[in-house]
Amino acid sequence: MTGRRPAWLLRPAGLIDYDIANEAMHTLAARRLADEIPDAVIVLQHPPVFTAGRRAAEDELLWDEATVTARGGSVRRIDRGGSFTFHGPGQLVVYPILGLGGRPDAAMHLRRLEDVAIRTCADLGVAVGRRADVQTGVWAGEDKICAIGVRLLRTRVTLHGMALNCDTDLAWFDGIVACGLPDHGVTSLTRLLGRDVPVDEVAPVAIRHLADVFELTFADAPDDIVRPFVAAAVA
């Protein structure tokens, strides 16, 4: 364990409202930038929401917002990189709030997130990997299983993160051009393994690999840090 950094782990139960979680994540990142708190990793699920990164084009949202709302979802335009993606029940979402030190390497951070997803899937019996011909993410053949999009706060602290499809309802992806790639599909651990693979099965595996890949030693976050996320649970 020598050389590992201490980090808070937040794993609120239920489906956590996207807007409140996003605001709380940004608050934590600002505090991490000011060295008021240690690194933190948030592991959660959201109610159905399409998020549009800075490169998202309007025509990549294939359903109008009224249709999204009628289906029980929402659309949010946010400050991470990338295009449209979907978050919802059955998807493991990980937001690392990490200080990258005096020589920040955004590309290495992305590769480490990919490593976490690849190792997690391997432990569950699925071989996945990177693709040199397309953008960041983790793939099973032509289908993406894990979307990754981040932002660096003043180039030093990471925001946003990764979304790994476990037993996600993949029909939601019909409403967008996922990650701006019209000729590629999406998949999930459930589809690839031919059995239900819930988030509760996947999360402990991913958390172990997050600790190993990022060289972190996790401790539970204090109650006042977790409270905004707990209060944001909608189901």
JSON list of C-alpha atoms in Angstrom, two decimals:
[
{"chain": "A", "resi": 1, "resn": "MET", "atom": "CA", "xyz": [0.00, 0.00, 0.00]},
{"chain": "A", "resi": 2, "resn": "THR", "atom": "CA", "xyz": [3.06, 2.26, 0.13]},
{"chain": "A", "resi": 3, "resn": "GLY", "atom": "CA", "xyz": [2.71, 5.33, -2.02]},
{"chain": "A", "resi": 4, "resn": "ARG", "atom": "CA", "xyz": [-1.06, 5.28, -2.22]},
{"chain": "A", "resi": 5, "resn": "ARG", "atom": "CA", "xyz": [-2.94, 8.51, -1.63]},
{"chain": "A", "resi": 6, "resn": "PRO", "atom": "CA", "xyz": [-5.88, 8.74, 0.78]},
{"chain": "A", "resi": 7, "resn": "ALA", "atom": "CA", "xyz": [-9.23, 9.32, -0.90]},
{"chain": "A", "resi": 8, "resn": "TRP", "atom": "CA", "xyz": [-12.84, 9.57, 0.12]},
{"chain": "A", "resi": 9, "resn": "LEU", "atom": "CA", "xyz": [-15.30, 7.10, -1.36]},
{"chain": "A", "resi": 10, "resn": "LEU", "atom": "CA", "xyz": [-18.91, 8.21, -1.83]},
{"chain": "A", "resi": 11, "resn": "ARG", "atom": "CA", "xyz": [-21.42, 5.54, -2.83]},
{"chain": "A", "resi": 12, "resn": "PRO", "atom": "CA", "xyz": [-24.94, 6.92, -2.25]},
{"chain": "A", "resi": 13, "resn": "ALA", "atom": "CA", "xyz": [-27.76, 4.42, -2.62]},
{"chain": "A", "resi": 14, "resn": "GLY", "atom": "CA", "xyz": [-30.62, 4.73, -5.08]},
{"chain": "A", "resi": 15, "resn": "LEU", "atom": "CA", "xyz": [-30.92, 6.90, -8.18]},
{"chain": "A", "resi": 16, "resn": "ILE", "atom": "CA", "xyz": [-29.27, 10.28, -7.60]},
{"chain": "A", "resi": 17, "resn": "ASP", "atom": "CA", "xyz": [-30.74, 13.37, -9.28]},
{"chain": "A", "resi": 18, "resn": "TYR", "atom": "CA", "xyz": [-28.30, 14.48, -11.98]},
{"chain": "A", "resi": 19, "resn": "ASP", "atom": "CA", "xyz": [-28.48, 18.23, -11.37]},
{"chain": "A", "resi": 20, "resn": "ILE", "atom": "CA", "xyz": [-27.84, 18.00, -7.64]},
{"chain": "A", "resi": 21, "resn": "ALA", "atom": "CA", "xyz": [-25.06, 15.45, -8.10]},
{"chain": "A", "resi": 22, "resn": "ASN", "atom": "CA", "xyz": [-23.42, 17.59, -10.78]},
{"chain": "A", "resi": 23, "resn": "GLU", "atom": "CA", "xyz": [-23.50, 20.67, -8.56]},
{"chain": "A", "resi": 24, "resn": "ALA", "atom": "CA", "xyz": [-22.10, 18.73, -5.59]},
{"chain": "A", "resi": 25, "resn": "MET", "atom": "CA", "xyz": [-19.36, 17.24, -7.78]},
{"chain": "A", "resi": 26, "resn": "HIS", "atom": "CA", "xyz": [-18.29, 20.72, -8.90]},
{"chain": "A", "resi": 27, "resn": "THR", "atom": "CA", "xyz": [-18.29, 21.93, -5.30]},
{"chain": "A", "resi": 28, "resn": "LEU", "atom": "CA", "xyz": [-16.02, 19.05, -4.29]},
{"chain": "A", "resi": 29, "resn": "ALA", "atom": "CA", "xyz": [-13.70, 19.76, -7.23]},
{"chain": "A", "resi": 30, "resn": "ALA", "atom": "CA", "xyz": [-13.38, 23.41, -6.23]},
{"chain": "A", "resi": 31, "resn": "ARG", "atom": "CA", "xyz": [-12.54, 22.36, -2.68]},
{"chain": "A", "resi": 32, "resn": "ARG", "atom": "CA", "xyz": [-10.02, 19.81, -3.96]},
{"chain": "A", "resi": 33, "resn": "LEU", "atom": "CA", "xyz": [-8.40, 22.54, -6.09]},
{"chain": "A", "resi": 34, "resn": "ALA", "atom": "CA", "xyz": [-8.06, 24.65, -2.95]},
{"chain": "A", "resi": 35, "resn": "ASP", "atom": "CA", "xyz": [-6.52, 21.66, -1.10]},
{"chain": "A", "resi": 36, "resn": "GLU", "atom": "CA", "xyz": [-9.34, 21.74, 1.43]},
{"chain": "A", "resi": 37, "resn": "ILE", "atom": "CA", "xyz": [-10.19, 18.06, 0.94]},
{"chain": "A", "resi": 38, "resn": "PRO", "atom": "CA", "xyz": [-8.42, 14.91, -0.28]},
{"chain": "A", "resi": 39, "resn": "ASP", "atom": "CA", "xyz": [-9.16, 13.14, -3.54]},
{"chain": "A", "resi": 40, "resn": "ALA", "atom": "CA", "xyz": [-12.68, 11.73, -3.76]},
{"chain": "A", "resi": 41, "resn": "VAL", "atom": "CA", "xyz": [-14.44, 9.17, -5.94]},
{"chain": "A", "resi": 42, "resn": "ILE", "atom": "CA", "xyz": [-18.23, 9.17, -6.36]},
{"chain": "A", "resi": 43, "resn": "VAL", "atom": "CA", "xyz": [-19.92, 5.92, -7.44]},
{"chain": "A", "resi": 44, "resn": "LEU", "atom": "CA", "xyz": [-23.63, 6.10, -8.20]},
{"chain": "A", "resi": 45, "resn": "GLN", "atom": "CA", "xyz": [-26.58, 5.68, -10.56]},
{"chain": "A", "resi": 46, "resn": "HIS", "atom": "CA", "xyz": [-28.79, 8.38, -12.07]},
{"chain": "A", "resi": 47, "resn": "PRO", "atom": "CA", "xyz": [-32.41, 8.49, -13.22]},
{"chain": "A", "resi": 48, "resn": "PRO", "atom": "CA", "xyz": [-32.64, 8.60, -17.03]},
{"chain": "A", "resi": 49, "resn": "VAL", "atom": "CA", "xyz": [-30.80, 11.62, -18.43]},
{"chain": "A", "resi": 50, "resn": "PHE", "atom": "CA", "xyz": [-29.07, 12.49, -21.70]},
{"chain": "A", "resi": 51, "resn": "THR", "atom": "CA", "xyz": [-25.99, 14.63, -21.17]},
{"chain": "A", "resi": 52, "resn": "ALA", "atom": "CA", "xyz": [-24.40, 16.65, -23.96]},
{"chain": "A", "resi": 53, "resn": "GLY", "atom": "CA", "xyz": [-20.72, 17.46, -23.75]},
{"chain": "A", "resi": 54, "resn": "ARG", "atom": "CA", "xyz": [-18.96, 20.40, -25.36]},
{"chain": "A", "resi": 55, "resn": "ARG", "atom": "CA", "xyz": [-18.69, 18.70, -28.77]},
{"chain": "A", "resi": 56, "resn": "ALA", "atom": "CA", "xyz": [-22.33, 17.57, -28.93]},
{"chain": "A", "resi": 57, "resn": "ALA", "atom": "CA", "xyz": [-24.31, 18.65, -31.99]},
{"chain": "A", "resi": 58, "resn": "GLU", "atom": "CA", "xyz": [-28.00, 19.40, -31.67]},
{"chain": "A", "resi": 59, "resn": "ASP", "atom": "CA", "xyz": [-28.93, 16.88, -34.38]},
{"chain": "A", "resi": 60, "resn": "GLU", "atom": "CA", "xyz": [-27.35, 14.10, -32.30]},
{"chain": "A", "resi": 61, "resn": "LEU", "atom": "CA", "xyz": [-30.40, 14.27, -30.02]},
{"chain": "A", "resi": 62, "resn": "LEU", "atom": "CA", "xyz": [-32.79, 12.12, -32.06]},
{"chain": "A", "resi": 63, "resn": "TRP", "atom": "CA", "xyz": [-35.83, 12.53, -29.80]},
{"chain": "A", "resi": 64, "resn": "ASP", "atom": "CA", "xyz": [-37.22, 15.98, -29.10]},
{"chain": "A", "resi": 65, "resn": "GLU", "atom": "CA", "xyz": [-37.08, 17.04, -25.49]},
{"chain": "A", "resi": 66, "resn": "ALA", "atom": "CA", "xyz": [-40.85, 16.62, -25.08]},
{"chain": "A", "resi": 67, "resn": "THR", "atom": "CA", "xyz": [-40.49, 12.96, -26.05]},
{"chain": "A", "resi": 68, "resn": "VAL", "atom": "CA", "xyz": [-37.58, 12.52, -23.64]},
{"chain": "A", "resi": 69, "resn": "THR", "atom": "CA", "xyz": [-39.64, 14.06, -20.84]},
{"chain": "A", "resi": 70, "resn": "ALA", "atom": "CA", "xyz": [-42.67, 11.90, -21.68]},
{"chain": "A", "resi": 71, "resn": "ARG", "atom": "CA", "xyz": [-40.46, 8.81, -21.38]},
{"chain": "A", "resi": 72, "resn": "GLY", "atom": "CA", "xyz": [-39.31, 9.91, -17.92]},
{"chain": "A", "resi": 73, "resn": "GLY", "atom": "CA", "xyz": [-35.95, 11.37, -18.90]},
{"chain": "A", "resi": 74, "resn": "SER", "atom": "CA", "xyz": [-34.27, 14.74, -19.19]},
{"chain": "A", "resi": 75, "resn": "VAL", "atom": "CA", "xyz": [-31.60, 16.47, -21.28]},
{"chain": "A", "resi": 76, "resn": "ARG", "atom": "CA", "xyz": [-28.68, 18.39, -19.80]},
{"chain": "A", "resi": 77, "resn": "ARG", "atom": "CA", "xyz": [-25.88, 20.32, -21.50]},
{"chain": "A", "resi": 78, "resn": "ILE", "atom": "CA", "xyz": [-22.76, 20.11, -19.39]},
{"chain": "A", "resi": 79, "resn": "ASP", "atom": "CA", "xyz": [-19.09, 21.08, -19.27]},
{"chain": "A", "resi": 80, "resn": "ARG", "atom": "CA", "xyz": [-17.31, 17.79, -19.92]},
{"chain": "A", "resi": 81, "resn": "GLY", "atom": "CA", "xyz": [-15.69, 16.84, -23.19]},
{"chain": "A", "resi": 82, "resn": "GLY", "atom": "CA", "xyz": [-17.37, 14.61, -25.75]},
{"chain": "A", "resi": 83, "resn": "SER", "atom": "CA", "xyz": [-20.81, 14.39, -27.30]},
{"chain": "A", "resi": 84, "resn": "PHE", "atom": "CA", "xyz": [-24.15, 12.97, -26.14]},
{"chain": "A", "resi": 85, "resn": "THR", "atom": "CA", "xyz": [-24.36, 10.02, -23.80]},
{"chain": "A", "resi": 86, "resn": "PHE", "atom": "CA", "xyz": [-27.01, 8.47, -21.58]},
{"chain": "A", "resi": 87, "resn": "HIS", "atom": "CA", "xyz": [-27.05, 7.84, -17.83]},
{"chain": "A", "resi": 88, "resn": "GLY", "atom": "CA", "xyz": [-29.75, 5.82, -16.15]},
{"chain": "A", "resi": 89, "resn": "PRO", "atom": "CA", "xyz": [-30.66, 2.90, -13.91]},
{"chain": "A", "resi": 90, "resn": "GLY", "atom": "CA", "xyz": [-28.46, -0.12, -14.36]},
{"chain": "A", "resi": 91, "resn": "GLN", "atom": "CA", "xyz": [-25.41, 1.94, -15.30]},
{"chain": "A", "resi": 92, "resn": "LEU", "atom": "CA", "xyz": [-22.41, 2.33, -13.01]},
{"chain": "A", "resi": 93, "resn": "VAL", "atom": "CA", "xyz": [-21.32, 5.98, -13.06]},
{"chain": "A", "resi": 94, "resn": "VAL", "atom": "CA", "xyz": [-17.96, 6.95, -11.55]},
{"chain": "A", "resi": 95, "resn": "TYR", "atom": "CA", "xyz": [-16.86, 10.53, -10.92]},
{"chain": "A", "resi": 96, "resn": "PRO", "atom": "CA", "xyz": [-13.21, 10.74, -9.74]},
{"chain": "A", "resi": 97, "resn": "ILE", "atom": "CA", "xyz": [-12.35, 14.11, -8.19]},
{"chain": "A", "resi": 98, "resn": "LEU", "atom": "CA", "xyz": [-8.57, 13.81, -8.28]},
{"chain": "A", "resi": 99, "resn": "GLY", "atom": "CA", "xyz": [-5.69, 16.23, -8.04]},
{"chain": "A", "resi": 100, "resn": "LEU", "atom": "CA", "xyz": [-3.27, 15.58, -10.91]},
{"chain": "A", "resi": 101, "resn": "GLY", "atom": "CA", "xyz": [-0.31, 17.32, -9.30]},
{"chain": "A", "resi": 102, "resn": "GLY", "atom": "CA", "xyz": [2.19, 19.73, -10.80]},
{"chain": "A", "resi": 103, "resn": "ARG", "atom": "CA", "xyz": [2.48, 17.90, -14.13]},
{"chain": "A", "resi": 104, "resn": "PRO", "atom": "CA", "xyz": [-1.10, 17.02, -15.05]},
{"chain": "A", "resi": 105, "resn": "ASP", "atom": "CA", "xyz": [-1.56, 14.46, -17.82]},
{"chain": "A", "resi": 106, "resn": "ALA", "atom": "CA", "xyz": [-5.16, 14.41, -19.06]},
{"chain": "A", "resi": 107, "resn": "ALA", "atom": "CA", "xyz": [-4.48, 11.62, -21.56]},
{"chain": "A", "resi": 108, "resn": "MET", "atom": "CA", "xyz": [-3.06, 9.38, -18.85]},
{"chain": "A", "resi": 109, "resn": "HIS", "atom": "CA", "xyz": [-6.14, 10.04, -16.72]},
{"chain": "A", "resi": 110, "resn": "LEU", "atom": "CA", "xyz": [-8.37, 8.88, -19.58]},
{"chain": "A", "resi": 111, "resn": "ARG", "atom": "CA", "xyz": [-6.25, 5.76, -20.13]},
{"chain": "A", "resi": 112, "resn": "ARG", "atom": "CA", "xyz": [-6.52, 4.92, -16.43]},
{"chain": "A", "resi": 113, "resn": "LEU", "atom": "CA", "xyz": [-10.30, 5.20, -16.53]},
{"chain": "A", "resi": 114, "resn": "GLU", "atom": "CA", "xyz": [-10.29, 2.86, -19.52]},
{"chain": "A", "resi": 115, "resn": "ASP", "atom": "CA", "xyz": [-8.07, 0.45, -17.56]},
{"chain": "A", "resi": 116, "resn": "VAL", "atom": "CA", "xyz": [-10.57, 0.42, -14.70]},
{"chain": "A", "resi": 117, "resn": "ALA", "atom": "CA", "xyz": [-13.39, -0.53, -17.06]},
{"chain": "A", "resi": 118, "resn": "ILE", "atom": "CA", "xyz": [-11.31, -3.14, -18.92]},
{"chain": "A", "resi": 119, "resn": "ARG", "atom": "CA", "xyz": [-10.17, -4.81, -15.69]},
{"chain": "A", "resi": 120, "resn": "THR", "atom": "CA", "xyz": [-13.65, -4.73, -14.21]},
{"chain": "A", "resi": 121, "resn": "CYS", "atom": "CA", "xyz": [-15.19, -6.38, -17.26]},
{"chain": "A", "resi": 122, "resn": "ALA", "atom": "CA", "xyz": [-12.40, -8.97, -17.37]},
{"chain": "A", "resi": 123, "resn": "ASP", "atom": "CA", "xyz": [-13.07, -9.97, -13.77]},
{"chain": "A", "resi": 124, "resn": "LEU", "atom": "CA", "xyz": [-16.72, -10.51, -14.70]},
{"chain": "A", "resi": 125, "resn": "GLY", "atom": "CA", "xyz": [-15.78, -12.66, -17.68]},
{"chain": "A", "resi": 126, "resn": "VAL", "atom": "CA", "xyz": [-15.98, -10.17, -20.58]},
{"chain": "A", "resi": 127, "resn": "ALA", "atom": "CA", "xyz": [-13.04, -9.27, -22.82]},
{"chain": "A", "resi": 128, "resn": "VAL", "atom": "CA", "xyz": [-13.23, -5.62, -23.89]},
{"chain": "A", "resi": 129, "resn": "GLY", "atom": "CA", "xyz": [-10.68, -3.06, -24.97]},
{"chain": "A", "resi": 130, "resn": "ARG", "atom": "CA", "xyz": [-9.72, 0.25, -26.51]},
{"chain": "A", "resi": 131, "resn": "ARG", "atom": "CA", "xyz": [-10.02, 1.10, -30.19]},
{"chain": "A", "resi": 132, "resn": "ALA", "atom": "CA", "xyz": [-7.35, 3.15, -31.91]},
{"chain": "A", "resi": 133, "resn": "ASP", "atom": "CA", "xyz": [-9.70, 4.23, -34.71]},
{"chain": "A", "resi": 134, "resn": "VAL", "atom": "CA", "xyz": [-12.26, 5.98, -32.49]},
{"chain": "A", "resi": 135, "resn": "GLN", "atom": "CA", "xyz": [-12.36, 8.26, -29.49]},
{"chain": "A", "resi": 136, "resn": "THR", "atom": "CA", "xyz": [-11.88, 7.45, -25.82]},
{"chain": "A", "resi": 137, "resn": "GLY", "atom": "CA", "xyz": [-13.96, 4.66, -24.38]},
{"chain": "A", "resi": 138, "resn": "VAL", "atom": "CA", "xyz": [-14.12, 0.90, -23.95]},
{"chain": "A", "resi": 139, "resn": "TRP", "atom": "CA", "xyz": [-15.53, -1.42, -26.58]},
{"chain": "A", "resi": 140, "resn": "ALA", "atom": "CA", "xyz": [-16.75, -4.96, -27.21]},
{"chain": "A", "resi": 141, "resn": "GLY", "atom": "CA", "xyz": [-16.21, -5.19, -30.95]},
{"chain": "A", "resi": 142, "resn": "GLU", "atom": "CA", "xyz": [-18.28, -2.50, -32.66]},
{"chain": "A", "resi": 143, "resn": "ASP", "atom": "CA", "xyz": [-20.29, -1.72, -29.52]},
{"chain": "A", "resi": 144, "resn": "LYS", "atom": "CA", "xyz": [-19.32, 0.65, -26.72]},
{"chain": "A", "resi": 145, "resn": "ILE", "atom": "CA", "xyz": [-19.79, -0.64, -23.20]},
{"chain": "A", "resi": 146, "resn": "CYS", "atom": "CA", "xyz": [-18.20, 2.24, -21.29]},
{"chain": "A", "resi": 147, "resn": "ALA", "atom": "CA", "xyz": [-18.35, 5.94, -22.17]},
{"chain": "A", "resi": 148, "resn": "ILE", "atom": "CA", "xyz": [-15.72, 8.31, -20.77]},
{"chain": "A", "resi": 149, "resn": "GLY", "atom": "CA", "xyz": [-15.75, 12.09, -20.69]},
{"chain": "A", "resi": 150, "resn": "VAL", "atom": "CA", "xyz": [-13.92, 14.44, -18.36]},
{"chain": "A", "resi": 151, "resn": "ARG", "atom": "CA", "xyz": [-13.04, 18.02, -17.61]},
{"chain": "A", "resi": 152, "resn": "LEU", "atom": "CA", "xyz": [-9.98, 19.36, -15.83]},
{"chain": "A", "resi": 153, "resn": "LEU", "atom": "CA", "xyz": [-10.58, 22.24, -13.44]},
{"chain": "A", "resi": 154, "resn": "ARG", "atom": "CA", "xyz": [-7.75, 24.72, -14.08]},
{"chain": "A", "resi": 155, "resn": "THR", "atom": "CA", "xyz": [-5.89, 21.74, -15.61]},
{"chain": "A", "resi": 156, "resn": "ARG", "atom": "CA", "xyz": [-5.30, 20.30, -12.15]},
{"chain": "A", "resi": 157, "resn": "VAL", "atom": "CA", "xyz": [-8.45, 18.57, -10.78]},
{"chain": "A", "resi": 158, "resn": "THR", "atom": "CA", "xyz": [-10.59, 16.04, -12.62]},
{"chain": "A", "resi": 159, "resn": "LEU", "atom": "CA", "xyz": [-14.36, 16.21, -13.04]},
{"chain": "A", "resi": 160, "resn": "HIS", "atom": "CA", "xyz": [-16.93, 13.85, -14.58]},
{"chain": "A", "resi": 161, "resn": "GLY", "atom": "CA", "xyz": [-15.65, 10.37, -15.47]},
{"chain": "A", "resi": 162, "resn": "MET", "atom": "CA", "xyz": [-16.97, 7.04, -16.78]},
{"chain": "A", "resi": 163, "resn": "ALA", "atom": "CA", "xyz": [-20.27, 5.23, -17.28]},
{"chain": "A", "resi": 164, "resn": "LEU", "atom": "CA", "xyz": [-20.24, 1.43, -17.54]},
{"chain": "A", "resi": 165, "resn": "ASN", "atom": "CA", "xyz": [-23.39, -0.31, -18.80]},
{"chain": "A", "resi": 166, "resn": "CYS", "atom": "CA", "xyz": [-24.32, -3.14, -16.46]},
{"chain": "A", "resi": 167, "resn": "ASP", "atom": "CA", "xyz": [-28.01, -3.99, -16.85]},
{"chain": "A", "resi": 168, "resn": "THR", "atom": "CA", "xyz": [-28.87, -0.68, -18.50]},
{"chain": "A", "resi": 169, "resn": "ASP", "atom": "CA", "xyz": [-32.01, -0.39, -20.66]},
{"chain": "A", "resi": 170, "resn": "LEU", "atom": "CA", "xyz": [-30.17, 0.08, -23.94]},
{"chain": "A", "resi": 171, "resn": "ALA", "atom": "CA", "xyz": [-33.35, 1.26, -25.70]},
{"chain": "A", "resi": 172, "resn": "TRP", "atom": "CA", "xyz": [-32.62, 4.71, -24.28]},
{"chain": "A", "resi": 173, "resn": "PHE", "atom": "CA", "xyz": [-29.64, 4.98, -26.61]},
{"chain": "A", "resi": 174, "resn": "ASP", "atom": "CA", "xyz": [-32.08, 5.05, -29.54]},
{"chain": "A", "resi": 175, "resn": "GLY", "atom": "CA", "xyz": [-32.71, 8.67, -28.57]},
{"chain": "A", "resi": 176, "resn": "ILE", "atom": "CA", "xyz": [-29.19, 9.90, -29.32]},
{"chain": "A", "resi": 177, "resn": "VAL", "atom": "CA", "xyz": [-26.21, 9.42, -31.58]},
{"chain": "A", "resi": 178, "resn": "ALA", "atom": "CA", "xyz": [-24.16, 8.02, -28.73]},
{"chain": "A", "resi": 179, "resn": "CYS", "atom": "CA", "xyz": [-20.76, 9.70, -28.40]},
{"chain": "A", "resi": 180, "resn": "GLY", "atom": "CA", "xyz": [-21.25, 11.24, -31.85]},
{"chain": "A", "resi": 181, "resn": "LEU", "atom": "CA", "xyz": [-20.63, 7.89, -33.59]},
{"chain": "A", "resi": 182, "resn": "PRO", "atom": "CA", "xyz": [-23.61, 7.02, -35.82]},
{"chain": "A", "resi": 183, "resn": "ASP", "atom": "CA", "xyz": [-22.12, 3.79, -37.19]},
{"chain": "A", "resi": 184, "resn": "HIS", "atom": "CA", "xyz": [-21.43, 2.14, -33.84]},
{"chain": "A", "resi": 185, "resn": "GLY", "atom": "CA", "xyz": [-23.67, 0.54, -31.24]},
{"chain": "A", "resi": 186, "resn": "VAL", "atom": "CA", "xyz": [-23.80, 0.14, -27.49]},
{"chain": "A", "resi": 187, "resn": "THR", "atom": "CA", "xyz": [-23.86, -2.92, -25.29]},
{"chain": "A", "resi": 188, "resn": "SER", "atom": "CA", "xyz": [-23.91, -3.96, -21.65]},
{"chain": "A", "resi": 189, "resn": "LEU", "atom": "CA", "xyz": [-22.49, -6.62, -19.38]},
{"chain": "A", "resi": 190, "resn": "THR", "atom": "CA", "xyz": [-25.95, -8.17, -19.20]},
{"chain": "A", "resi": 191, "resn": "ARG", "atom": "CA", "xyz": [-26.17, -8.50, -22.97]},
{"chain": "A", "resi": 192, "resn": "LEU", "atom": "CA", "xyz": [-22.64, -9.85, -23.34]},
{"chain": "A", "resi": 193, "resn": "LEU", "atom": "CA", "xyz": [-22.92, -12.39, -20.52]},
{"chain": "A", "resi": 194, "resn": "GLY", "atom": "CA", "xyz": [-26.48, -13.45, -21.24]},
{"chain": "A", "resi": 195, "resn": "ARG", "atom": "CA", "xyz": [-27.56, -12.94, -17.64]},
{"chain": "A", "resi": 196, "resn": "ASP", "atom": "CA", "xyz": [-28.58, -10.06, -15.43]},
{"chain": "A", "resi": 197, "resn": "VAL", "atom": "CA", "xyz": [-25.52, -8.19, -14.15]},
{"chain": "A", "resi": 198, "resn": "PRO", "atom": "CA", "xyz": [-26.72, -5.53, -11.68]},
{"chain": "A", "resi": 199, "resn": "VAL", "atom": "CA", "xyz": [-24.74, -2.50, -10.62]},
{"chain": "A", "resi": 200, "resn": "ASP", "atom": "CA", "xyz": [-24.47, -3.89, -7.08]},
{"chain": "A", "resi": 201, "resn": "GLU", "atom": "CA", "xyz": [-22.45, -6.82, -8.47]},
{"chain": "A", "resi": 202, "resn": "VAL", "atom": "CA", "xyz": [-20.17, -4.63, -10.55]},
{"chain": "A", "resi": 203, "resn": "ALA", "atom": "CA", "xyz": [-19.53, -1.72, -8.17]},
{"chain": "A", "resi": 204, "resn": "PRO", "atom": "CA", "xyz": [-17.25, -3.52, -5.66]},
{"chain": "A", "resi": 205, "resn": "VAL", "atom": "CA", "xyz": [-15.13, -4.87, -8.51]},
{"chain": "A", "resi": 206, "resn": "ALA", "atom": "CA", "xyz": [-14.81, -1.42, -10.09]},
{"chain": "A", "resi": 207, "resn": "ILE", "atom": "CA", "xyz": [-14.00, 0.21, -6.76]},
{"chain": "A", "resi": 208, "resn": "ARG", "atom": "CA", "xyz": [-11.17, -2.26, -6.19]},
{"chain": "A", "resi": 209, "resn": "HIS", "atom": "CA", "xyz": [-9.71, -1.47, -9.60]},
{"chain": "A", "resi": 210, "resn": "LEU", "atom": "CA", "xyz": [-10.16, 2.27, -9.09]},
{"chain": "A", "resi": 211, "resn": "ALA", "atom": "CA", "xyz": [-8.03, 1.96, -5.95]},
{"chain": "A", "resi": 212, "resn": "ASP", "atom": "CA", "xyz": [-5.38, -0.09, -7.74]},
{"chain": "A", "resi": 213, "resn": "VAL", "atom": "CA", "xyz": [-5.18, 1.88, -10.99]},
{"chain": "A", "resi": 214, "resn": "PHE", "atom": "CA", "xyz": [-5.17, 5.32, -9.36]},
{"chain": "A", "resi": 215, "resn": "GLU", "atom": "CA", "xyz": [-3.15, 4.14, -6.33]},
{"chain": "A", "resi": 216, "resn": "LEU", "atom": "CA", "xyz": [-5.72, 5.26, -3.78]},
{"chain": "A", "resi": 217, "resn": "THR", "atom": "CA", "xyz": [-6.61, 4.09, -0.28]},
{"chain": "A", "resi": 218, "resn": "PHE", "atom": "CA", "xyz": [-10.33, 4.61, 0.23]},
{"chain": "A", "resi": 219, "resn": "ALA", "atom": "CA", "xyz": [-12.09, 5.73, 3.38]},
{"chain": "A", "resi": 220, "resn": "ASP", "atom": "CA", "xyz": [-15.75, 6.64, 3.74]},
{"chain": "A", "resi": 221, "resn": "ALA", "atom": "CA", "xyz": [-16.40, 10.32, 3.15]},
{"chain": "A", "resi": 222, "resn": "PRO", "atom": "CA", "xyz": [-17.66, 12.37, 6.12]},
{"chain": "A", "resi": 223, "resn": "ASP", "atom": "CA", "xyz": [-21.41, 12.68, 6.56]},
{"chain": "A", "resi": 224, "resn": "ASP", "atom": "CA", "xyz": [-21.50, 16.35, 5.54]},
{"chain": "A", "resi": 225, "resn": "ILE", "atom": "CA", "xyz": [-19.85, 15.46, 2.22]},
{"chain": "A", "resi": 226, "resn": "VAL", "atom": "CA", "xyz": [-22.21, 12.57, 1.48]},
{"chain": "A", "resi": 227, "resn": "ARG", "atom": "CA", "xyz": [-25.38, 14.38, 2.62]},
{"chain": "A", "resi": 228, "resn": "PRO", "atom": "CA", "xyz": [-26.12, 16.33, -0.64]},
{"chain": "A", "resi": 229, "resn": "PHE", "atom": "CA", "xyz": [-25.98, 13.09, -2.63]},
{"chain": "A", "resi": 230, "resn": "VAL", "atom": "CA", "xyz": [-28.16, 11.19, -0.18]},
{"chain": "A", "resi": 231, "resn": "ALA", "atom": "CA", "xyz": [-30.70, 14.01, -0.23]},
{"chain": "A", "resi": 232, "resn": "ALA", "atom": "CA", "xyz": [-30.72, 13.85, -4.05]},
{"chain": "A", "resi": 233, "resn": "ALA", "atom": "CA", "xyz": [-31.92, 10.23, -4.16]},
{"chain": "A", "resi": 234, "resn": "VAL", "atom": "CA", "xyz": [-35.16, 10.06, -6.13]},
{"chain": "A", "resi": 235, "resn": "ALA", "atom": "CA", "xyz": [-35.68, 6.30, -6.01]}
]
